[in-house]
Amino acid sequence: MNPYLNDFPILKEEHNGKRLVYLDNAATTQKPLSVIRAVDEYYRSSNANPHRGLYELSIRATQMYEDSRAAVREFIHAEKDCEVLFTRNASESLNLVAYSYGLNFMKEGDEIALPVSEHHSNVLPWQMVARAKGAKLVFLYPDKNGRLPQAELDKIGPKTKLVAVAHVSNVLGTVYPVEEIVRRAHKAGAVVVLDCAQSIPHYPVDVKKLDVDFAAFSGHKMLAPMGVGVLYGKEELLNQMPPFLTGGEMIESVSEQDATFAPLPQKFEAGTQNVGGAVGLAAAIDYLKQIGYDTIIKTEEELLSYALDGMAKIPHVTVYGDTRAGEQRCGVISFNVDGVHPHDVSSILDSDGVAIRAGHHCAQPLMQYLGVNATCRASLYFYNTKEDIDIFLASLKKVRGWLGLGD
């Protein structure tokens, strides 16, 4: 029995006439009622443009927005509220760093190091910077278990000026050694941009302990609404960077020919912000605290081990990355079924109410490295159960038979 059903009513829904088994959590998580209610209550009773009005409703909206920022700051252990910038999502956060830091501080001959497994959101911005500045992208390649060998980490060297890395791979589920990467990068005089989109829903992220220079994540992958994200940046770096977007609210003063910009964090938050999304993110943080990361980690490790053990017993199924659960392995399982396109696998599982992902997962360089065009992906969260895994495994066993390929 799922102990969280009352918190996530969507998990009670039927899907193609079957109970929904939602295993696409790496794409987006479902939202608990407490988050939905917090957003609803904001729009019902406190909706106004923040920072711009002196009337009570606007003051209330401003307070809720800034309280949400403080909640994020505490959650990731940033030193100051001004180091927390609200964006639309992790993609926008990473683009902000690329445009405001990369284009202004990188130069010809500099190297940007990144694993080949990165999401396109952490590849394309650096391709843009490299083209514009004459810098070079240096890719780090994982081994068959999805881990980065020491020889690959050794590529972080004197010419490296920026390292962009996902804390957890959205395809392989690998938890990368961020502390070691940061140590090597800072020794080389490079900054580290950490994509936490796949880690922060599952593990605590302490930006001060990790000593990363920037960290990006999306709210919708950690129980919050879509349309709100976060960029953490060290204050001294953010102060040196020009704004990414210009317009309302991010200015100190404007004349016909010139402008001065507001201090942090407003300098990077042009226009009317998604206050409802920020309120929802704060509510999601409260919910995660109530569940506790210890519970999340324990539950997901048990589910991952159970799923991987079951998949190992099914013929013609190939799992990419480490086939064992453990501290360096998150609950993201990419796999293929011999002779069956991933889209067909997804459609067949969908007929049994099982929702998984199929495609290149915005990681085409990794797909090319693995020698495939696409994979299936099942991704777990704490509200999944062993019953969910049993239904998934039973459906997966039937895939080849559906297409007349035998067991």
mmCIF file of C-alpha atoms in Angstrom:
data_model
loop_
_atom_site.group_PDB
_atom_site.id
_atom_site.type_symbol
_atom_site.label_atom_id
_atom_site.label_comp_id
_atom_site.label_asym_id
_atom_site.label_seq_id
_atom_site.Cartn_x
_atom_site.Cartn_y
_atom_site.Cartn_z
ATOM 1 C CA MET A 1 0.000 0.000 0.000
ATOM 2 C CA ASN A 2 1.332 3.427 -0.938
ATOM 3 C CA PRO A 3 1.507 5.582 2.226
ATOM 4 C CA TYR A 4 1.473 8.760 0.137
ATOM 5 C CA LEU A 5 -1.703 8.164 -1.899
ATOM 6 C CA ASN A 6 -3.697 10.754 0.028
ATOM 7 C CA ASP A 7 -0.994 13.348 -0.603
ATOM 8 C CA PHE A 8 -0.864 12.606 -4.356
ATOM 9 C CA PRO A 9 -4.418 12.007 -5.595
ATOM 10 C CA ILE A 10 -3.210 11.676 -9.201
ATOM 11 C CA LEU A 11 -1.605 8.374 -8.183
ATOM 12 C CA LYS A 12 -5.128 7.023 -7.557
ATOM 13 C CA GLU A 13 -6.111 7.728 -11.154
ATOM 14 C CA GLU A 14 -6.616 5.062 -13.779
ATOM 15 C CA HIS A 15 -4.495 5.114 -16.928
ATOM 16 C CA ASN A 16 -5.838 3.188 -19.918
ATOM 17 C CA GLY A 17 -8.192 1.446 -17.536
ATOM 18 C CA LYS A 18 -5.379 0.399 -15.201
ATOM 19 C CA ARG A 19 -4.015 1.906 -11.997
ATOM 20 C CA LEU A 20 -1.444 4.538 -12.891
ATOM 21 C CA VAL A 21 2.154 3.452 -12.281
ATOM 22 C CA TYR A 22 4.110 6.661 -12.703
ATOM 23 C CA LEU A 23 7.787 5.986 -13.453
ATOM 24 C CA ASP A 24 8.744 9.192 -15.253
ATOM 25 C CA ASN A 25 9.910 11.151 -12.225
ATOM 26 C CA ALA A 26 13.180 12.260 -13.844
ATOM 27 C CA ALA A 27 11.064 14.248 -16.298
ATOM 28 C CA THR A 28 8.784 15.764 -13.674
ATOM 29 C CA THR A 29 7.422 14.718 -10.300
ATOM 30 C CA GLN A 30 3.818 14.725 -9.199
ATOM 31 C CA LYS A 31 2.673 17.470 -6.836
ATOM 32 C CA PRO A 32 1.392 16.902 -3.286
ATOM 33 C CA LEU A 33 -1.822 18.545 -2.167
ATOM 34 C CA SER A 34 0.087 20.848 0.172
ATOM 35 C CA VAL A 35 1.884 22.399 -2.814
ATOM 36 C CA ILE A 36 -1.278 22.657 -4.892
ATOM 37 C CA ARG A 37 -3.097 24.296 -1.986
ATOM 38 C CA ALA A 38 -0.267 26.747 -1.311
ATOM 39 C CA VAL A 39 -0.313 27.958 -4.919
ATOM 40 C CA ASP A 40 -4.117 28.087 -4.945
ATOM 41 C CA GLU A 41 -4.195 30.043 -1.684
ATOM 42 C CA TYR A 42 -1.646 32.536 -2.990
ATOM 43 C CA TYR A 43 -3.739 33.313 -6.057
ATOM 44 C CA ARG A 44 -6.962 33.377 -4.045
ATOM 45 C CA SER A 45 -5.811 35.758 -1.339
ATOM 46 C CA SER A 46 -2.402 37.323 -1.982
ATOM 47 C CA ASN A 47 -1.934 37.840 -5.718
ATOM 48 C CA ALA A 48 -0.245 41.141 -6.578
ATOM 49 C CA ASN A 49 2.884 42.370 -8.325
ATOM 50 C CA PRO A 50 5.770 42.110 -5.845
ATOM 51 C CA HIS A 51 8.243 44.895 -5.082
ATOM 52 C CA ARG A 52 6.171 47.462 -6.966
ATOM 53 C CA GLY A 53 3.309 48.468 -4.746
ATOM 54 C CA LEU A 54 2.996 50.197 -1.409
ATOM 55 C CA TYR A 55 -0.479 48.797 -0.760
ATOM 56 C CA GLU A 56 -1.046 45.889 1.611
ATOM 57 C CA LEU A 57 -1.668 43.186 -1.004
ATOM 58 C CA SER A 58 1.552 43.947 -2.877
ATOM 59 C CA ILE A 59 3.498 44.046 0.371
ATOM 60 C CA ARG A 60 2.088 40.623 1.251
ATOM 61 C CA ALA A 61 3.039 39.191 -2.164
ATOM 62 C CA THR A 62 6.540 40.634 -1.803
ATOM 63 C CA GLN A 63 6.927 39.088 1.640
ATOM 64 C CA MET A 64 5.802 35.669 0.397
ATOM 65 C CA TYR A 65 8.183 35.855 -2.551
ATOM 66 C CA GLU A 66 11.152 36.814 -0.394
ATOM 67 C CA ASP A 67 10.199 34.267 2.271
ATOM 68 C CA SER A 68 10.342 31.663 -0.490
ATOM 69 C CA ARG A 69 13.824 32.850 -1.420
ATOM 70 C CA ALA A 70 14.902 32.512 2.207
ATOM 71 C CA ALA A 71 13.446 28.988 2.292
ATOM 72 C CA VAL A 72 15.550 28.022 -0.730
ATOM 73 C CA ARG A 73 18.653 29.644 0.749
ATOM 74 C CA GLU A 74 18.264 27.657 3.951
ATOM 75 C CA PHE A 75 17.465 24.454 2.033
ATOM 76 C CA ILE A 76 20.663 24.536 -0.053
ATOM 77 C CA HIS A 77 22.762 26.140 2.712
ATOM 78 C CA ALA A 78 23.642 29.253 0.746
ATOM 79 C CA GLU A 79 25.212 31.998 2.809
ATOM 80 C CA LYS A 80 22.924 34.871 1.794
ATOM 81 C CA ASP A 81 19.492 35.361 0.253
ATOM 82 C CA CYS A 82 21.048 37.464 -2.507
ATOM 83 C CA GLU A 83 22.886 34.360 -3.780
ATOM 84 C CA VAL A 84 19.530 32.761 -4.682
ATOM 85 C CA LEU A 85 18.042 33.849 -8.014
ATOM 86 C CA PHE A 86 14.623 32.745 -9.223
ATOM 87 C CA THR A 87 14.387 31.670 -12.866
ATOM 88 C CA ARG A 88 11.907 29.648 -14.931
ATOM 89 C CA ASN A 89 13.855 26.379 -14.732
ATOM 90 C CA ALA A 90 17.340 24.855 -14.663
ATOM 91 C CA SER A 91 17.772 25.514 -18.394
ATOM 92 C CA GLU A 92 17.316 29.243 -17.907
ATOM 93 C CA SER A 93 19.635 29.177 -14.904
ATOM 94 C CA LEU A 94 22.391 27.521 -16.926
ATOM 95 C CA ASN A 95 21.879 29.924 -19.819
ATOM 96 C CA LEU A 96 22.143 32.828 -17.383
ATOM 97 C CA VAL A 97 25.599 31.618 -16.319
ATOM 98 C CA ALA A 98 26.662 31.030 -19.922
ATOM 99 C CA TYR A 99 25.605 34.453 -21.155
ATOM 100 C CA SER A 100 26.481 36.547 -18.117
ATOM 101 C CA TYR A 101 29.612 34.714 -16.968
ATOM 102 C CA GLY A 102 30.791 32.686 -19.956
ATOM 103 C CA LEU A 103 30.613 35.400 -22.583
ATOM 104 C CA ASN A 104 32.254 37.947 -20.304
ATOM 105 C CA PHE A 105 34.989 35.958 -18.565
ATOM 106 C CA MET A 106 36.015 33.215 -21.004
ATOM 107 C CA LYS A 107 38.604 33.861 -23.706
ATOM 108 C CA GLU A 108 40.202 32.198 -26.709
ATOM 109 C CA GLY A 109 42.075 29.019 -25.829
ATOM 110 C CA ASP A 110 40.195 28.432 -22.564
ATOM 111 C CA GLU A 111 38.774 24.964 -21.990
ATOM 112 C CA ILE A 112 35.318 24.023 -20.757
ATOM 113 C CA ALA A 113 35.213 20.506 -19.288
ATOM 114 C CA LEU A 114 31.996 18.504 -19.046
ATOM 115 C CA PRO A 115 30.883 14.855 -19.026
ATOM 116 C CA VAL A 116 29.506 13.579 -22.330
ATOM 117 C CA SER A 117 26.413 12.493 -20.378
ATOM 118 C CA GLU A 118 25.230 16.050 -19.760
ATOM 119 C CA HIS A 119 21.665 17.105 -20.545
ATOM 120 C CA HIS A 120 21.450 19.381 -23.591
ATOM 121 C CA SER A 121 20.704 22.253 -21.191
ATOM 122 C CA ASN A 122 24.246 21.868 -19.868
ATOM 123 C CA VAL A 123 25.839 21.344 -23.304
ATOM 124 C CA LEU A 124 24.300 23.827 -25.740
ATOM 125 C CA PRO A 125 25.026 26.955 -23.638
ATOM 126 C CA TRP A 126 28.709 25.993 -23.489
ATOM 127 C CA GLN A 127 28.805 25.230 -27.204
ATOM 128 C CA MET A 128 27.549 28.784 -27.703
ATOM 129 C CA VAL A 129 30.220 30.213 -25.402
ATOM 130 C CA ALA A 130 32.957 28.155 -27.081
ATOM 131 C CA ARG A 131 31.955 29.366 -30.547
ATOM 132 C CA ALA A 132 31.683 32.980 -29.460
ATOM 133 C CA LYS A 133 34.932 33.128 -27.465
ATOM 134 C CA GLY A 134 37.163 30.631 -29.270
ATOM 135 C CA ALA A 135 37.161 28.296 -26.275
ATOM 136 C CA LYS A 136 37.286 24.497 -26.489
ATOM 137 C CA LEU A 137 34.898 21.893 -25.124
ATOM 138 C CA VAL A 138 36.658 18.957 -23.455
ATOM 139 C CA PHE A 139 34.418 15.957 -22.822
ATOM 140 C CA LEU A 140 34.844 13.442 -20.004
ATOM 141 C CA TYR A 141 33.713 9.895 -20.839
ATOM 142 C CA PRO A 142 32.210 7.463 -18.306
ATOM 143 C CA ASP A 143 33.099 3.777 -18.055
ATOM 144 C CA LYS A 144 30.609 0.952 -18.593
ATOM 145 C CA ASN A 145 29.263 1.485 -15.067
ATOM 146 C CA GLY A 146 28.610 5.155 -15.777
ATOM 147 C CA ARG A 147 31.437 6.432 -13.581
ATOM 148 C CA LEU A 148 34.170 8.877 -14.544
ATOM 149 C CA PRO A 149 37.614 7.205 -14.414
ATOM 150 C CA GLN A 150 40.538 9.109 -12.922
ATOM 151 C CA ALA A 151 42.078 9.439 -16.384
ATOM 152 C CA GLU A 152 39.010 11.396 -17.486
ATOM 153 C CA LEU A 153 39.086 13.623 -14.410
ATOM 154 C CA ASP A 154 42.742 14.312 -15.224
ATOM 155 C CA LYS A 155 41.510 16.241 -18.266
ATOM 156 C CA ILE A 156 40.638 19.058 -15.849
ATOM 157 C CA GLY A 157 43.915 20.929 -16.095
ATOM 158 C CA PRO A 158 45.670 24.299 -16.447
ATOM 159 C CA LYS A 159 43.623 25.406 -19.463
ATOM 160 C CA THR A 160 40.303 24.524 -17.819
ATOM 161 C CA LYS A 161 38.399 27.659 -16.861
ATOM 162 C CA LEU A 162 34.931 26.205 -16.345
ATOM 163 C CA VAL A 163 33.585 22.775 -15.466
ATOM 164 C CA ALA A 164 29.899 22.057 -16.090
ATOM 165 C CA VAL A 165 28.599 18.852 -14.506
ATOM 166 C CA ALA A 166 25.317 17.289 -13.488
ATOM 167 C CA HIS A 167 25.274 16.041 -9.913
ATOM 168 C CA VAL A 168 23.278 13.033 -11.173
ATOM 169 C CA SER A 169 23.039 11.853 -14.787
ATOM 170 C CA ASN A 170 19.465 11.947 -16.075
ATOM 171 C CA VAL A 171 20.204 8.870 -18.228
ATOM 172 C CA LEU A 172 22.637 6.681 -16.288
ATOM 173 C CA GLY A 173 21.577 7.633 -12.761
ATOM 174 C CA THR A 174 25.248 8.048 -11.834
ATOM 175 C CA VAL A 175 26.037 10.267 -8.851
ATOM 176 C CA TYR A 176 29.184 12.063 -9.965
ATOM 177 C CA PRO A 177 32.060 12.872 -7.533
ATOM 178 C CA VAL A 178 31.343 16.588 -7.250
ATOM 179 C CA GLU A 179 33.741 17.214 -4.353
ATOM 180 C CA GLU A 180 36.666 15.754 -6.331
ATOM 181 C CA ILE A 181 35.673 17.666 -9.463
ATOM 182 C CA VAL A 182 35.443 20.932 -7.527
ATOM 183 C CA ARG A 183 38.832 20.337 -5.917
ATOM 184 C CA ARG A 184 40.487 19.765 -9.290
ATOM 185 C CA ALA A 185 38.669 22.671 -10.940
ATOM 186 C CA HIS A 186 39.530 25.206 -8.255
ATOM 187 C CA LYS A 187 43.156 24.051 -8.248
ATOM 188 C CA ALA A 188 43.185 24.870 -11.977
ATOM 189 C CA GLY A 189 41.532 28.263 -11.371
ATOM 190 C CA ALA A 190 38.221 27.172 -12.926
ATOM 191 C CA VAL A 191 34.650 27.748 -11.773
ATOM 192 C CA VAL A 192 32.186 24.882 -11.364
ATOM 193 C CA VAL A 193 28.609 24.978 -12.620
ATOM 194 C CA LEU A 194 26.559 22.208 -10.991
ATOM 195 C CA ASP A 195 23.275 21.004 -12.482
ATOM 196 C CA CYS A 196 21.295 19.751 -9.487
ATOM 197 C CA ALA A 197 18.035 19.114 -11.339
ATOM 198 C CA GLN A 198 18.286 15.326 -10.909
ATOM 199 C CA SER A 199 19.934 15.287 -7.483
ATOM 200 C CA ILE A 200 18.079 17.722 -5.250
ATOM 201 C CA PRO A 201 14.777 15.769 -5.337
ATOM 202 C CA HIS A 202 16.637 12.744 -3.938
ATOM 203 C CA TYR A 203 19.665 13.944 -1.953
ATOM 204 C CA PRO A 204 20.495 16.944 0.222
ATOM 205 C CA VAL A 205 22.516 19.589 -1.636
ATOM 206 C CA ASP A 206 24.816 21.800 0.440
ATOM 207 C CA VAL A 207 26.338 24.380 -1.894
ATOM 208 C CA LYS A 208 28.766 25.616 0.733
ATOM 209 C CA LYS A 209 30.033 22.168 1.598
ATOM 210 C CA LEU A 210 30.372 21.269 -2.086
ATOM 211 C CA ASP A 211 31.969 24.696 -2.700
ATOM 212 C CA VAL A 212 30.420 24.968 -6.173
ATOM 213 C CA ASP A 213 30.420 28.397 -7.785
ATOM 214 C CA PHE A 214 26.997 28.030 -9.398
ATOM 215 C CA ALA A 215 24.168 25.530 -8.941
ATOM 216 C CA ALA A 216 20.982 25.211 -10.979
ATOM 217 C CA PHE A 217 17.771 23.257 -10.473
ATOM 218 C CA SER A 218 14.102 23.194 -11.473
ATOM 219 C CA GLY A 219 11.178 23.188 -9.076
ATOM 220 C CA HIS A 220 9.012 20.810 -11.085
ATOM 221 C CA LYS A 221 11.418 17.874 -10.572
ATOM 222 C CA MET A 222 11.140 18.257 -6.787
ATOM 223 C CA LEU A 223 7.354 18.407 -6.249
ATOM 224 C CA ALA A 224 6.968 22.130 -7.047
ATOM 225 C CA PRO A 225 5.013 23.693 -9.936
ATOM 226 C CA MET A 226 6.413 24.028 -13.429
ATOM 227 C CA GLY A 227 7.787 27.426 -14.381
ATOM 228 C CA VAL A 228 10.009 28.110 -11.382
ATOM 229 C CA GLY A 229 13.721 27.355 -11.062
ATOM 230 C CA VAL A 230 16.739 28.484 -9.074
ATOM 231 C CA LEU A 231 20.255 29.609 -9.767
ATOM 232 C CA TYR A 232 22.638 29.746 -6.838
ATOM 233 C CA GLY A 233 25.785 31.778 -7.387
ATOM 234 C CA LYS A 234 28.560 32.962 -5.123
ATOM 235 C CA GLU A 235 27.959 36.603 -4.301
ATOM 236 C CA GLU A 236 31.340 37.831 -5.515
ATOM 237 C CA LEU A 237 30.822 36.224 -8.927
ATOM 238 C CA LEU A 238 27.238 37.424 -9.328
ATOM 239 C CA ASN A 239 28.306 40.977 -8.495
ATOM 240 C CA GLN A 240 30.875 40.901 -11.315
ATOM 241 C CA MET A 241 28.427 39.596 -13.909
ATOM 242 C CA PRO A 242 26.205 41.810 -16.080
ATOM 243 C CA PRO A 243 22.456 41.125 -16.173
ATOM 244 C CA PHE A 244 21.187 38.331 -18.380
ATOM 245 C CA LEU A 245 17.806 39.985 -19.072
ATOM 246 C CA THR A 246 16.991 43.665 -18.835
ATOM 247 C CA GLY A 247 13.722 45.484 -18.284
ATOM 248 C CA GLY A 248 11.462 46.240 -15.374
ATOM 249 C CA GLU A 249 12.419 45.804 -11.732
ATOM 250 C CA MET A 250 16.143 45.070 -12.285
ATOM 251 C CA ILE A 251 17.196 48.703 -12.503
ATOM 252 C CA GLU A 252 18.375 51.341 -10.066
ATOM 253 C CA SER A 253 17.771 54.235 -12.453
ATOM 254 C CA VAL A 254 17.249 54.761 -16.191
ATOM 255 C CA SER A 255 17.949 57.802 -18.349
ATOM 256 C CA GLU A 256 17.500 58.242 -22.088
ATOM 257 C CA GLN A 257 20.994 56.966 -22.827
ATOM 258 C CA ASP A 258 22.041 54.913 -19.825
ATOM 259 C CA ALA A 259 20.958 52.815 -16.866
ATOM 260 C CA THR A 260 22.308 51.566 -13.560
ATOM 261 C CA PHE A 261 21.243 48.205 -12.235
ATOM 262 C CA ALA A 262 19.713 47.113 -8.962
ATOM 263 C CA PRO A 263 21.791 45.129 -6.468
ATOM 264 C CA LEU A 264 21.509 41.362 -6.096
ATOM 265 C CA PRO A 265 19.284 39.488 -6.513
ATOM 266 C CA GLN A 266 16.988 41.908 -8.366
ATOM 267 C CA LYS A 267 19.710 42.570 -10.983
ATOM 268 C CA PHE A 268 18.999 39.141 -12.437
ATOM 269 C CA GLU A 269 15.200 39.085 -12.026
ATOM 270 C CA ALA A 270 13.839 41.293 -14.777
ATOM 271 C CA GLY A 271 10.078 41.654 -15.142
ATOM 272 C CA THR A 272 7.211 40.319 -13.119
ATOM 273 C CA GLN A 273 8.265 37.152 -11.348
ATOM 274 C CA ASN A 274 6.437 33.863 -10.823
ATOM 275 C CA VAL A 275 5.442 34.471 -7.229
ATOM 276 C CA GLY A 276 2.954 31.602 -7.216
ATOM 277 C CA GLY A 277 5.683 29.263 -8.421
ATOM 278 C CA ALA A 278 8.079 30.479 -5.726
ATOM 279 C CA VAL A 279 5.405 29.941 -3.073
ATOM 280 C CA GLY A 280 4.839 26.448 -4.455
ATOM 281 C CA LEU A 281 8.567 25.752 -4.343
ATOM 282 C CA ALA A 282 8.717 26.778 -0.689
ATOM 283 C CA ALA A 283 5.771 24.462 0.034
ATOM 284 C CA ALA A 284 7.566 21.635 -1.791
ATOM 285 C CA ILE A 285 10.654 22.224 0.344
ATOM 286 C CA ASP A 286 8.497 22.009 3.471
ATOM 287 C CA TYR A 287 7.028 18.717 2.251
ATOM 288 C CA LEU A 288 10.457 17.253 1.478
ATOM 289 C CA LYS A 289 11.612 18.224 4.960
ATOM 290 C CA GLN A 290 8.620 16.449 6.471
ATOM 291 C CA ILE A 291 9.380 13.258 4.531
ATOM 292 C CA GLY A 292 13.125 13.603 5.184
ATOM 293 C CA TYR A 293 15.977 12.744 2.859
ATOM 294 C CA ASP A 294 16.898 9.718 4.970
ATOM 295 C CA THR A 295 13.492 8.219 4.206
ATOM 296 C CA ILE A 296 13.709 9.190 0.539
ATOM 297 C CA ILE A 297 17.169 7.670 0.087
ATOM 298 C CA LYS A 298 16.297 4.443 1.934
ATOM 299 C CA THR A 299 13.035 3.967 0.024
ATOM 300 C CA GLU A 300 14.564 4.651 -3.373
ATOM 301 C CA GLU A 301 17.586 2.407 -2.789
ATOM 302 C CA GLU A 302 15.259 -0.472 -1.902
ATOM 303 C CA LEU A 303 13.079 0.155 -4.962
ATOM 304 C CA LEU A 304 16.085 0.517 -7.270
ATOM 305 C CA SER A 305 17.646 -2.722 -6.040
ATOM 306 C CA TYR A 306 14.305 -4.508 -6.409
ATOM 307 C CA ALA A 307 13.807 -3.171 -9.946
ATOM 308 C CA LEU A 308 17.349 -3.924 -11.140
ATOM 309 C CA ASP A 309 17.224 -7.459 -9.698
ATOM 310 C CA GLY A 310 13.926 -8.070 -11.474
ATOM 311 C CA MET A 311 15.114 -6.666 -14.783
ATOM 312 C CA ALA A 312 18.234 -8.845 -14.668
ATOM 313 C CA LYS A 313 15.954 -11.904 -14.802
ATOM 314 C CA ILE A 314 14.183 -10.793 -17.980
ATOM 315 C CA PRO A 315 15.856 -11.986 -21.206
ATOM 316 C CA HIS A 316 16.719 -9.509 -23.963
ATOM 317 C CA VAL A 317 16.818 -6.470 -21.616
ATOM 318 C CA THR A 318 19.984 -4.326 -21.514
ATOM 319 C CA VAL A 319 20.468 -1.822 -18.673
ATOM 320 C CA TYR A 320 22.899 1.064 -19.257
ATOM 321 C CA GLY A 321 25.229 2.179 -16.500
ATOM 322 C CA ASP A 322 25.686 0.372 -13.214
ATOM 323 C CA THR A 323 23.353 -2.607 -12.835
ATOM 324 C CA ARG A 324 23.651 -2.520 -9.046
ATOM 325 C CA ALA A 325 22.082 -0.167 -6.528
ATOM 326 C CA GLY A 326 24.396 1.821 -4.268
ATOM 327 C CA GLU A 327 25.543 5.214 -3.067
ATOM 328 C CA GLN A 328 26.786 6.206 -6.534
ATOM 329 C CA ARG A 329 23.569 5.168 -8.262
ATOM 330 C CA CYS A 330 20.278 7.082 -8.285
ATOM 331 C CA GLY A 331 16.874 5.609 -9.203
ATOM 332 C CA VAL A 332 17.090 6.334 -12.938
ATOM 333 C CA ILE A 333 17.147 3.170 -15.082
ATOM 334 C CA SER A 334 17.848 3.435 -18.807
ATOM 335 C CA PHE A 335 17.374 0.231 -20.749
ATOM 336 C CA ASN A 336 16.507 -1.295 -24.094
ATOM 337 C CA VAL A 337 14.673 -4.422 -25.183
ATOM 338 C CA ASP A 338 16.303 -6.395 -28.009
ATOM 339 C CA GLY A 339 14.507 -5.937 -31.305
ATOM 340 C CA VAL A 340 12.003 -3.386 -29.998
ATOM 341 C CA HIS A 341 12.187 0.369 -30.479
ATOM 342 C CA PRO A 342 11.987 2.282 -27.185
ATOM 343 C CA HIS A 343 8.876 4.123 -28.384
ATOM 344 C CA ASP A 344 7.136 0.770 -28.871
ATOM 345 C CA VAL A 345 8.232 -0.386 -25.426
ATOM 346 C CA SER A 346 6.783 2.778 -23.913
ATOM 347 C CA SER A 347 3.496 2.371 -25.790
ATOM 348 C CA ILE A 348 3.116 -1.264 -24.756
ATOM 349 C CA LEU A 349 3.798 -0.441 -21.089
ATOM 350 C CA ASP A 350 1.371 2.456 -21.360
ATOM 351 C CA SER A 351 -1.398 -0.008 -22.236
ATOM 352 C CA ASP A 352 -0.817 -1.524 -18.773
ATOM 353 C CA GLY A 353 -0.954 1.888 -17.090
ATOM 354 C CA VAL A 354 2.837 2.157 -16.726
ATOM 355 C CA ALA A 355 4.308 5.556 -17.606
ATOM 356 C CA ILE A 356 7.976 5.552 -18.620
ATOM 357 C CA ARG A 357 10.090 7.752 -20.896
ATOM 358 C CA ALA A 358 11.461 6.791 -24.309
ATOM 359 C CA GLY A 359 13.849 8.762 -26.516
ATOM 360 C CA HIS A 360 17.260 10.383 -26.283
ATOM 361 C CA HIS A 361 16.382 12.151 -23.003
ATOM 362 C CA CYS A 362 18.011 15.403 -24.199
ATOM 363 C CA ALA A 363 21.384 13.635 -24.084
ATOM 364 C CA GLN A 364 22.223 12.853 -27.709
ATOM 365 C CA PRO A 365 26.028 13.031 -27.254
ATOM 366 C CA LEU A 366 25.705 10.281 -24.624
ATOM 367 C CA MET A 367 23.445 8.226 -26.908
ATOM 368 C CA GLN A 368 26.099 8.452 -29.628
ATOM 369 C CA TYR A 369 28.773 7.389 -27.127
ATOM 370 C CA LEU A 370 26.640 4.404 -26.057
ATOM 371 C CA GLY A 371 26.048 3.466 -29.701
ATOM 372 C CA VAL A 372 22.254 3.803 -29.555
ATOM 373 C CA ASN A 373 19.694 6.283 -30.865
ATOM 374 C CA ALA A 374 17.385 6.104 -27.874
ATOM 375 C CA THR A 375 16.622 4.226 -24.679
ATOM 376 C CA CYS A 376 13.685 3.532 -22.409
ATOM 377 C CA ARG A 377 13.890 5.173 -18.986
ATOM 378 C CA ALA A 378 12.103 4.291 -15.773
ATOM 379 C CA SER A 379 12.739 6.750 -12.946
ATOM 380 C CA LEU A 380 11.700 6.262 -9.338
ATOM 381 C CA TYR A 381 10.618 8.478 -6.474
ATOM 382 C CA PHE A 382 9.776 7.907 -2.837
ATOM 383 C CA TYR A 383 6.031 7.602 -3.553
ATOM 384 C CA ASN A 384 6.605 4.573 -5.787
ATOM 385 C CA THR A 385 6.149 1.092 -4.314
ATOM 386 C CA LYS A 386 7.277 -2.488 -4.890
ATOM 387 C CA GLU A 387 3.804 -3.108 -6.293
ATOM 388 C CA ASP A 388 4.557 -0.458 -8.921
ATOM 389 C CA ILE A 389 7.784 -2.267 -9.784
ATOM 390 C CA ASP A 390 5.975 -5.616 -9.997
ATOM 391 C CA ILE A 391 3.471 -4.182 -12.475
ATOM 392 C CA PHE A 392 6.312 -2.611 -14.482
ATOM 393 C CA LEU A 393 8.281 -5.876 -14.586
ATOM 394 C CA ALA A 394 5.230 -7.938 -15.537
ATOM 395 C CA SER A 395 4.462 -5.574 -18.396
ATOM 396 C CA LEU A 396 8.104 -5.478 -19.513
ATOM 397 C CA LYS A 397 8.167 -9.293 -19.735
ATOM 398 C CA LYS A 398 5.327 -9.180 -22.301
ATOM 399 C CA VAL A 399 6.883 -6.604 -24.636
ATOM 400 C CA ARG A 400 8.576 -8.932 -27.111
ATOM 401 C CA GLY A 401 5.604 -11.275 -27.100
ATOM 402 C CA TRP A 402 3.305 -8.418 -28.110
ATOM 403 C CA LEU A 403 5.365 -8.044 -31.272
ATOM 404 C CA GLY A 404 5.652 -11.767 -32.004
ATOM 405 C CA LEU A 405 9.334 -11.930 -31.050
ATOM 406 C CA GLY A 406 8.967 -14.631 -28.410
ATOM 407 C CA ASP A 407 9.960 -14.343 -24.729
#
